[in-house]
Short mmCIF file of C-alpha atoms and ligand atoms in Angstrom, two decimals:
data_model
loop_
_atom_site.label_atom_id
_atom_site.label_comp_id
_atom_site.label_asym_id
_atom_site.label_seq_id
_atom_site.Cartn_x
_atom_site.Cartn_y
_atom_site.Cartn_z
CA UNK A 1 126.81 90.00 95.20
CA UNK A 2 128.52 93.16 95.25
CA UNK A 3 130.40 92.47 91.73
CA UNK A 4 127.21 91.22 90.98
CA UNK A 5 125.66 94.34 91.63
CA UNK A 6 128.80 96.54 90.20
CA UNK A 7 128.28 94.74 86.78
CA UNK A 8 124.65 95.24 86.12
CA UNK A 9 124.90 98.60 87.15
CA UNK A 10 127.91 99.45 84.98
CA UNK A 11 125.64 97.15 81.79
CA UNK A 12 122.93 99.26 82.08
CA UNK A 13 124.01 102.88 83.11
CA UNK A 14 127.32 102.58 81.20
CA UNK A 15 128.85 103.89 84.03
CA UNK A 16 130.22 102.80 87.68
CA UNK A 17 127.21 103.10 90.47
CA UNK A 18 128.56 106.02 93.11
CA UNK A 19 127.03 103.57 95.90
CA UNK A 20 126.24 100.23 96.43
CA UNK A 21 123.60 99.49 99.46
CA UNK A 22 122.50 96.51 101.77
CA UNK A 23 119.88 95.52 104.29
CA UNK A 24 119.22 92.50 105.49
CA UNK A 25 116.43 89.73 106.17
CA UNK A 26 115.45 88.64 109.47
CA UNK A 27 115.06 85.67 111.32
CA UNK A 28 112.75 86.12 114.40
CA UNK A 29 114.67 83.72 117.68
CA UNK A 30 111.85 84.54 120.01
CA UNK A 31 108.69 86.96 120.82
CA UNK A 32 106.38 85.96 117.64
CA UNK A 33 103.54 88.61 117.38
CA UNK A 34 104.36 90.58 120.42
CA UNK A 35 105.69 94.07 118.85
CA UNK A 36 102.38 95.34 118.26
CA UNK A 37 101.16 94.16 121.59
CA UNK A 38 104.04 96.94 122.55
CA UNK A 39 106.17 93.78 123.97
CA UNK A 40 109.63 92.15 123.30
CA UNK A 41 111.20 90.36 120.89
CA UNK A 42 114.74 88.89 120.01
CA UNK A 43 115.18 88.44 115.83
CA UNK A 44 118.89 88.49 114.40
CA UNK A 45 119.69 89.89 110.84
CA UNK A 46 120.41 86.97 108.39
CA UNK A 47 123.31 86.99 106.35
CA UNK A 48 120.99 87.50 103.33
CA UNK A 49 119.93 90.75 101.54
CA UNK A 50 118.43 93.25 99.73
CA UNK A 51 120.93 95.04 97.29
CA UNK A 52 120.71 98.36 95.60
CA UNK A 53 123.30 99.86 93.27
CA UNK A 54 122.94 103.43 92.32
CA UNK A 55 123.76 107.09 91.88
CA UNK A 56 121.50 110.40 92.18
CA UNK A 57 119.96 112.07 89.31
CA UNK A 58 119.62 115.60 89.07
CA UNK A 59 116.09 115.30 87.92
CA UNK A 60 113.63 114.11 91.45
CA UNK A 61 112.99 110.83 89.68
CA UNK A 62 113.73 107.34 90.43
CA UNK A 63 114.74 104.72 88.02
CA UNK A 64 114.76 101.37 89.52
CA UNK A 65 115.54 97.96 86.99
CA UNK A 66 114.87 94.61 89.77
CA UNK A 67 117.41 91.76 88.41
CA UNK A 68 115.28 89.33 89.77
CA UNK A 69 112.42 90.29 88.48
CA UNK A 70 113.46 92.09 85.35
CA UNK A 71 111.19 94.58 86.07
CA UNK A 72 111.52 98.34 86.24
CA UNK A 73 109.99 100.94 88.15
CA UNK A 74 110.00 105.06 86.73
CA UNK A 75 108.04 107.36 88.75
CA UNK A 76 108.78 111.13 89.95
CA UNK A 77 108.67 112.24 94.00
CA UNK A 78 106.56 115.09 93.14
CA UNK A 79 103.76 112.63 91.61
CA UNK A 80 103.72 109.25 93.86
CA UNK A 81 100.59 107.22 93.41
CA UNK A 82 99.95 103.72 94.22
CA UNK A 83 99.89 100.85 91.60
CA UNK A 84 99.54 97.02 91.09
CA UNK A 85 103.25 95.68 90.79
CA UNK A 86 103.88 95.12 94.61
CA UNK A 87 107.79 94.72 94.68
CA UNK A 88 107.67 99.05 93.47
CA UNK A 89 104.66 99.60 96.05
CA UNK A 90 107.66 99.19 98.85
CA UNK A 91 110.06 101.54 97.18
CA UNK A 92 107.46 103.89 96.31
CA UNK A 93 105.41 103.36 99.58
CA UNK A 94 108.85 104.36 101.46
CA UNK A 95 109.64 107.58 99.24
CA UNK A 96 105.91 108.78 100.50
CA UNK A 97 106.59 108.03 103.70
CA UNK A 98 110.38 109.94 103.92
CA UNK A 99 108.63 112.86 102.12
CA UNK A 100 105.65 113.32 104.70
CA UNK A 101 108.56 112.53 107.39
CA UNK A 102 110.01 116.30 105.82
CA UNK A 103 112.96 114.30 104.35
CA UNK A 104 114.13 116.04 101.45
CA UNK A 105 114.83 113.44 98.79
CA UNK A 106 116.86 113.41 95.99
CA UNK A 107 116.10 111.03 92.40
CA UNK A 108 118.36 107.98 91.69
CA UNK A 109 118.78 105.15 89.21
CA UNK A 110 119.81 101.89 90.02
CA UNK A 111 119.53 98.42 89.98
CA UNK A 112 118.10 95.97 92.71
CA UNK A 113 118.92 92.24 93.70
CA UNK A 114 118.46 90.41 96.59
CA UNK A 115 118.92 86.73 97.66
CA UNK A 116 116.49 86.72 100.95
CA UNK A 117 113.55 84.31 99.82
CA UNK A 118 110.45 86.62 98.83
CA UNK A 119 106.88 85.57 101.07
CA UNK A 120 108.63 83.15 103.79
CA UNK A 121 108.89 84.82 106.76
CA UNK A 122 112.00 86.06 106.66
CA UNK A 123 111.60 90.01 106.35
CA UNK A 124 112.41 89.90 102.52
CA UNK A 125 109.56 93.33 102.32
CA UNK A 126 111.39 94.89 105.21
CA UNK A 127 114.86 94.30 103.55
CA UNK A 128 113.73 95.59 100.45
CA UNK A 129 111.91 98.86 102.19
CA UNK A 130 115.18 99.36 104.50
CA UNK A 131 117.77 98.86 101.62
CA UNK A 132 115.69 101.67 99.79
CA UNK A 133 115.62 103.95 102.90
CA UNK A 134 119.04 103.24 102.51
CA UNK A 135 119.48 104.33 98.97
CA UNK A 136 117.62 107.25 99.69
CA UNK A 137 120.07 107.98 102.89
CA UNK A 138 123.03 108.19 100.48
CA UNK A 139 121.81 109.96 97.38
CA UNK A 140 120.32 112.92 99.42
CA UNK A 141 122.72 113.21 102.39
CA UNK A 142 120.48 112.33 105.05
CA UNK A 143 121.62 111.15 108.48
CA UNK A 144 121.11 107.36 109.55
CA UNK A 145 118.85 106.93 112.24
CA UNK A 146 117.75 103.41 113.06
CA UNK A 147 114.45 104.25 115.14
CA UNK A 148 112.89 106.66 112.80
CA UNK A 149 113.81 104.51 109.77
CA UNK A 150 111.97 101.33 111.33
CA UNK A 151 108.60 103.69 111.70
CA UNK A 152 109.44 105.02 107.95
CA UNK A 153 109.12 101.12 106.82
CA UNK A 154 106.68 100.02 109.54
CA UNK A 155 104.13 103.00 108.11
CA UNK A 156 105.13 102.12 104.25
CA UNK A 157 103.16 98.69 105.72
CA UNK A 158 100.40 100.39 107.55
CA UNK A 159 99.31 103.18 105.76
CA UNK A 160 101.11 102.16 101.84
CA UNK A 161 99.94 98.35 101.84
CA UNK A 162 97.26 98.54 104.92
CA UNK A 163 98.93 95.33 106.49
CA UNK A 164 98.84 96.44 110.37
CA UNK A 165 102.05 94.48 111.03
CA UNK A 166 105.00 95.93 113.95
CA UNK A 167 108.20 97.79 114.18
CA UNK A 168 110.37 94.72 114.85
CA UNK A 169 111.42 93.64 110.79
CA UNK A 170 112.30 97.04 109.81
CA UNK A 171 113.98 97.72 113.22
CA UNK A 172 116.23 94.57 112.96
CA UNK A 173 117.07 94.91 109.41
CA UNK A 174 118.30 98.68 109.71
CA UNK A 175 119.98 98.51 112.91
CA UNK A 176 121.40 94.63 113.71
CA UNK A 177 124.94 93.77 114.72
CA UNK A 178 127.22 91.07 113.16
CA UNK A 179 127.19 87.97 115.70
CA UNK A 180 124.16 89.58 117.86
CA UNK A 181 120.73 89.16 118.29
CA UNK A 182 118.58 92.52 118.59
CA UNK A 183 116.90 92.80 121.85
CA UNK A 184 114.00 95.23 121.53
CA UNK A 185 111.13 96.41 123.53
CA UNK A 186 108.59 97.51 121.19
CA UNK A 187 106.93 100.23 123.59
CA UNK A 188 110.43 102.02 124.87
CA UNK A 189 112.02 101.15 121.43
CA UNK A 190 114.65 101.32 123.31
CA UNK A 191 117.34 98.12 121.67
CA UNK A 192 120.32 96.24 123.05
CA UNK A 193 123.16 93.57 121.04
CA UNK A 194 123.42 90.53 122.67
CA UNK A 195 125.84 88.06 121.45
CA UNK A 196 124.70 84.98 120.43
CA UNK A 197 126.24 81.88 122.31
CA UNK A 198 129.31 80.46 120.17
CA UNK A 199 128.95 77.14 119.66
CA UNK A 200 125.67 76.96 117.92
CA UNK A 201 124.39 77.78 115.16
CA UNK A 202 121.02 79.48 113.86
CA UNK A 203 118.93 77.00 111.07
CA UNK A 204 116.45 78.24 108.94
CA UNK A 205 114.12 75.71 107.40
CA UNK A 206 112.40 77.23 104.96
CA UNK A 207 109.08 74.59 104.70
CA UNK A 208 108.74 76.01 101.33
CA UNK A 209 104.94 76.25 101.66
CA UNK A 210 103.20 79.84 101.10
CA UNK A 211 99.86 80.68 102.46
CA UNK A 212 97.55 83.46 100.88
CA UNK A 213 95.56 85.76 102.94
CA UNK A 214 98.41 85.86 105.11
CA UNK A 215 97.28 89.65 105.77
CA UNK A 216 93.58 89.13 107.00
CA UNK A 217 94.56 86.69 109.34
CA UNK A 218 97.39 88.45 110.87
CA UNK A 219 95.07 91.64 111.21
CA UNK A 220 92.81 89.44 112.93
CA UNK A 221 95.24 88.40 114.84
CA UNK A 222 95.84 91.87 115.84
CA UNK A 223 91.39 92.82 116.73
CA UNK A 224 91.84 90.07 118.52
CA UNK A 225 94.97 90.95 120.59
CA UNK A 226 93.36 94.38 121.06
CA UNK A 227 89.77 92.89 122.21
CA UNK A 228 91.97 91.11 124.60
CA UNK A 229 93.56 94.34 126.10
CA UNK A 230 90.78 96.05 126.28
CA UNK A 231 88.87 93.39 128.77
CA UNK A 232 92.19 93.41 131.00
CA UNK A 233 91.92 97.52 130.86
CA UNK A 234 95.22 98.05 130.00
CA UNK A 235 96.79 100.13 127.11
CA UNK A 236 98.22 96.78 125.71
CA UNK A 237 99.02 92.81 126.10
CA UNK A 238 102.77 93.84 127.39
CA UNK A 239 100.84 95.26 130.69
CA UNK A 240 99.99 91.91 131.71
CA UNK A 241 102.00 89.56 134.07
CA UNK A 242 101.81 85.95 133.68
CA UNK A 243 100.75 86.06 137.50
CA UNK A 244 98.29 88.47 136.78
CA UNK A 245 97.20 86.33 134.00
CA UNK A 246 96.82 83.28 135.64
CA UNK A 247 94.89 85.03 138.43
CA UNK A 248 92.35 86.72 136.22
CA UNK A 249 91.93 83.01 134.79
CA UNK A 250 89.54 81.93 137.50
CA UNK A 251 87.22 84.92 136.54
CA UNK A 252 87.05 85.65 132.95
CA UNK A 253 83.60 86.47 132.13
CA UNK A 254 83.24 88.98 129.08
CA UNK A 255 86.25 87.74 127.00
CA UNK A 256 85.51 84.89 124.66
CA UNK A 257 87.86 81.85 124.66
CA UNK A 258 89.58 82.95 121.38
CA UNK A 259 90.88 86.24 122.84
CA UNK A 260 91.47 84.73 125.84
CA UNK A 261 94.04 82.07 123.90
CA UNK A 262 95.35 84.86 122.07
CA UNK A 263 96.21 86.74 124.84
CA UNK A 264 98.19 83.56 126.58
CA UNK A 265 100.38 83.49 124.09
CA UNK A 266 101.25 87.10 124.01
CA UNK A 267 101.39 87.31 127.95
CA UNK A 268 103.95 84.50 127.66
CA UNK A 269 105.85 84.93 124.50
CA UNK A 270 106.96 87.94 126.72
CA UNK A 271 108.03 86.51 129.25
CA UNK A 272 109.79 83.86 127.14
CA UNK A 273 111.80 86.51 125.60
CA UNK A 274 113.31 87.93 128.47
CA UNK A 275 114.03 84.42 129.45
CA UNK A 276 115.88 83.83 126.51
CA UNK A 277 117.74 87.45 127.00
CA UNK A 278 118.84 85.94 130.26
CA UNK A 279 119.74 82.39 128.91
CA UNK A 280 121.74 84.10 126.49
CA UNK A 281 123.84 86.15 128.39
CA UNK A 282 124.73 82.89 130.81
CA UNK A 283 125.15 80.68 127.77
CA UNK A 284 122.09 78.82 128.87
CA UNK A 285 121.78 77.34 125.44
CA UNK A 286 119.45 74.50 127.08
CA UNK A 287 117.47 76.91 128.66
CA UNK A 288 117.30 78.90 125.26
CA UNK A 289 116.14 75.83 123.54
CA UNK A 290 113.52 74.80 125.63
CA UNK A 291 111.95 78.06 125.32
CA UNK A 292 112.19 78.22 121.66
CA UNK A 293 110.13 74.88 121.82
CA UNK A 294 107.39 76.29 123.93
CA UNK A 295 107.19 79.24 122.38
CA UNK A 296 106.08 76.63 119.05
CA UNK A 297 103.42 74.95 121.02
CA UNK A 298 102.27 78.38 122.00
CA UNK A 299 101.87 79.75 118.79
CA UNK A 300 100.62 76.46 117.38
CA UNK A 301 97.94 76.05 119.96
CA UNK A 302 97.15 79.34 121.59
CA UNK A 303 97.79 81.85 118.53
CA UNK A 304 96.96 79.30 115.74
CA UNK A 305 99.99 80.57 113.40
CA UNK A 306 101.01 77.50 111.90
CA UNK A 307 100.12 75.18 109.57
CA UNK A 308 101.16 71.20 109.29
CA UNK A 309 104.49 71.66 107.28
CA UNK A 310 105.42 74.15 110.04
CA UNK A 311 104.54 71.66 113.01
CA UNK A 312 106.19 68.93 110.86
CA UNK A 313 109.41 70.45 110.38
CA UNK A 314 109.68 71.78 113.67
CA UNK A 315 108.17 68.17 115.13
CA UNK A 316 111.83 66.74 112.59
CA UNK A 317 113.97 69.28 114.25
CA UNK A 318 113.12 68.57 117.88
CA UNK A 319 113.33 64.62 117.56
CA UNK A 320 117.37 65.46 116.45
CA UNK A 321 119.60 64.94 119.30
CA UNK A 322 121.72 67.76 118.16
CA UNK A 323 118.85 70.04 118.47
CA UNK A 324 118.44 72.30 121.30
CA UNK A 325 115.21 73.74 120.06
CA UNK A 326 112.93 74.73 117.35
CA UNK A 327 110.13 76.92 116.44
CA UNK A 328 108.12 78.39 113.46
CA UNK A 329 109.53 82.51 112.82
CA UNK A 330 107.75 85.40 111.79
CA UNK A 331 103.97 85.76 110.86
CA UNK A 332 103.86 82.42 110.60
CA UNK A 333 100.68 80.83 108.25
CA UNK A 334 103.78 78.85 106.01
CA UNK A 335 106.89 79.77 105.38
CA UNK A 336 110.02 79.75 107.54
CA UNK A 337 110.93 77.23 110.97
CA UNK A 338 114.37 78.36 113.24
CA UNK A 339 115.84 75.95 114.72
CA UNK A 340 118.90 76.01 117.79
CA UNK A 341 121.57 73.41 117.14
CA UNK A 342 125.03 72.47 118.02
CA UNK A 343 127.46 74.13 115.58
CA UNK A 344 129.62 71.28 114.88
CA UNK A 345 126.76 68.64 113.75
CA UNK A 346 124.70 71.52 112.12
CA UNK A 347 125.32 70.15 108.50
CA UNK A 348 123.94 66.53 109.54
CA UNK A 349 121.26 68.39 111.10
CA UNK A 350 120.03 70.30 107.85
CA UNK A 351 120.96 66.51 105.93
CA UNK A 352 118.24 64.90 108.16
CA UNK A 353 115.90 67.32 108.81
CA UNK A 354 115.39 68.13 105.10
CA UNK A 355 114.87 63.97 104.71
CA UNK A 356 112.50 63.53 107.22
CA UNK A 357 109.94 66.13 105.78
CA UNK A 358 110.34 65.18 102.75
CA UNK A 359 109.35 62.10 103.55
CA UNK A 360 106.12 63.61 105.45
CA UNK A 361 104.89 66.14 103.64
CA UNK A 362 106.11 65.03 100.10
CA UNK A 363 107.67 68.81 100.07
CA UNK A 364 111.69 70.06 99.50
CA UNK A 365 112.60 72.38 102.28
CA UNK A 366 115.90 74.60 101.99
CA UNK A 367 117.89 74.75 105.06
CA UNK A 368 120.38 76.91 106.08
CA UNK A 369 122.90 77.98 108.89
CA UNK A 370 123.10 82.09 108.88
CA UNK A 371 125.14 84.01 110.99
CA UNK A 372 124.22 86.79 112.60
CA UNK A 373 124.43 89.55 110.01
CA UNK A 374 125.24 93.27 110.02
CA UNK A 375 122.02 95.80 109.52
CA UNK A 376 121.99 98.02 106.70
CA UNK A 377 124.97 99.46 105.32
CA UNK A 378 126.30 101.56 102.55
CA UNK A 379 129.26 101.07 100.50
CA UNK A 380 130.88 104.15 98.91
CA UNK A 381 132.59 103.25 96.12
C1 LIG B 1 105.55 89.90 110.64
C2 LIG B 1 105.41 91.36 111.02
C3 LIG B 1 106.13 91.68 112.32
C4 LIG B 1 105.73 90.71 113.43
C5 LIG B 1 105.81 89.27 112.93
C6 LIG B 1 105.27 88.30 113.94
O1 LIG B 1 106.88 89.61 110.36
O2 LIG B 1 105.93 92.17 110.00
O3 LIG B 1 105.88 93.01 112.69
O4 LIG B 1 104.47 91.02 113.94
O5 LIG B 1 105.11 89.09 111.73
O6 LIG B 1 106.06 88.26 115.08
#
């Protein structure tokens, strides 16, 4: 990618790019929906990425050409105003965002690539907003700072592109470690590594199904979280205990069943996840699996996320002995399955996975083993 990058840049500018930067995807282990409930959640950066090439410009304009697209953007800092073309709403969206932050940003040019799949639950908006945080970062000298870059993409979401989504994508793609998951609790923002157990691997099963209106249902998702919190009198969903849960259950007049599902999942999602912190650090990779395979029923059944090519890949996944676990990742609606399996069968595991939903759902899936990948980085060249 990086020659990749080096020769596009060099084709168009007809010149060498002064820096070449990277963030990465996501794929979410455990704790699906919880970061704007203010709970936990335990994603790992994928070894796939969003790629920018560039070098400043003395003007405060930025040039952007998209290789995949073959697309540019042109617009000036001093005049940002949103458009149509989504892919430049992120790199535009996160130039506001630095500038109302009282970053002072200098113009590029450059060229973008990426290889994380666009619209399947794998972060590819994040990477893209992070690796252009990133870009920014470089060309005007500012200092890296993982926390306050997260909110910078998180609000280029919120406020840019009005999707109400959490901190945990942009958090994961700008500050991840190589061969570590990224622990973080969404109300401290406080963040930890953990290693990931070493003899198995991460698959992604990508069900290759795309669902629209992907944003009004996760915003409902969210009234309906906050409805929730609001009848337990708490600030949000991370204040509740499973045992507080469970005793509330006998008594839950003035909540309607829908929030009250809603809220099961979150409650234990949370819990899950600091299960899975635990398994992890004592190898438990049983343990881990198991709860990757109830946090699927729970998001299938209480937080009705998924959609039949989800539940069939993961249902494909979970019948292979090699298996340890599986589960739908991210927002869910389509898109991307993760699944736990034993490194050294992990190839006949994609082989027969990727058979048995084709023969279900008529569909192709792509499957994948990543590694745990680096966050963003920048290399000077
Ligand atoms: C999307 C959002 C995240 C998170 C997940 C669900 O990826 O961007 O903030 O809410 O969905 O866990």
């Amino acid at each position: 990618m990086l020659t990749r990058m080096q020769i596009a840049f060099q084709s168009i500018f007809r010149s060498p790019p002064d820096f070449i930067v990277r963030a990465p995807g996501r794929v979410n282990l455990i704790g699906e929906h919880t970061d704007y409930n203010e709970g936990f959640v335990l994603p790992m950066a994928i070894d796939r990425a969003v790629w920018i090439a560039l070098r400043p410009r003395a003007d405060r304009r930025v040039l952007v050409h998209s290789l995949d697209l073959n697309l540019s953007a042109d617009f000036g800092l001093d005049s940002l105003a949103r458009g149509e073309d989504r892919w430049q709403e992120y790199i535009k969206g996160v130039a506001h965002e630095l500038q109302l932050a009282h970053y002072h940003l200098t113009g590029w040019e450059g060229v973008l690539a990426g290889d994380v799949p666009r619209g399947g639950g794998l972060s590819s908006s994040a990477a893209l907003e992070v690796a252009t945080a990133r870009a920014f970062a470089s060309v005007s000298g500012f200092e890296w700072d993982v926390l306050r870059i997260a909110r910078i993409g998180q609000r280029v979401e919120n406020n840019w592109l009005e999707v109400q989504t959490g901190i945990m994508d942009q958090a994961v793609s700008a500050g991840a470690k190589a061969g570590h998951a990224f622990f973080l609790d969404c109300r401290s923002l406080e963040y930890q590594h953990i290693p990931l157990p070493k003899d198995v691997a991460v698959a992604v099963m990508d069900t290759s199904t795309r669902r629209g209106l992907v944003d009004s249902a996760y915003n409902a998702r969210r009234e309906q979280c906050e409805r929730a919190a609001r009848w337990f009198r708490v600030k949000a969903l991370r204040d509740v205990g499973v045992g507080e849960f469970e005793e509330r259950e006998k008594k839950k007049e003035g909540l309607d069943e829908l929030a009250w599902k809603r809220a099961r999942h979150i409650i234990t999602e949370n819990e899950r996840v600091l299960r899975a912190v635990d398994a992890m650090r004592t190898d438990d990779v049983v343990m881990l699996g198991k709860l990757f395979n109830e946090s699927h029923a729970s998001l299938r059944d209480d937080f009705e996320v998924t959609n039949d090519a989800l539940n069939w890949i993961v249902e494909a996944a979970q019948a292979r002995p090699e298996c340890l676990g599986a589960r739908m990742t991210g927002a869910g609606f389509g898109g991307c399955a993760v699944a736990l399996v034993r490194r050294d069968s992990a190839e006949a595991f994609a082989q027969a996975v990727g058979a048995e939903y084709r023969a279900r759902s008529g569909k192709v899936a792509a499957i994948f083993v990543s590694e745990a990948g680096e966050g963003a980085s920048v290399i000077k060249l």
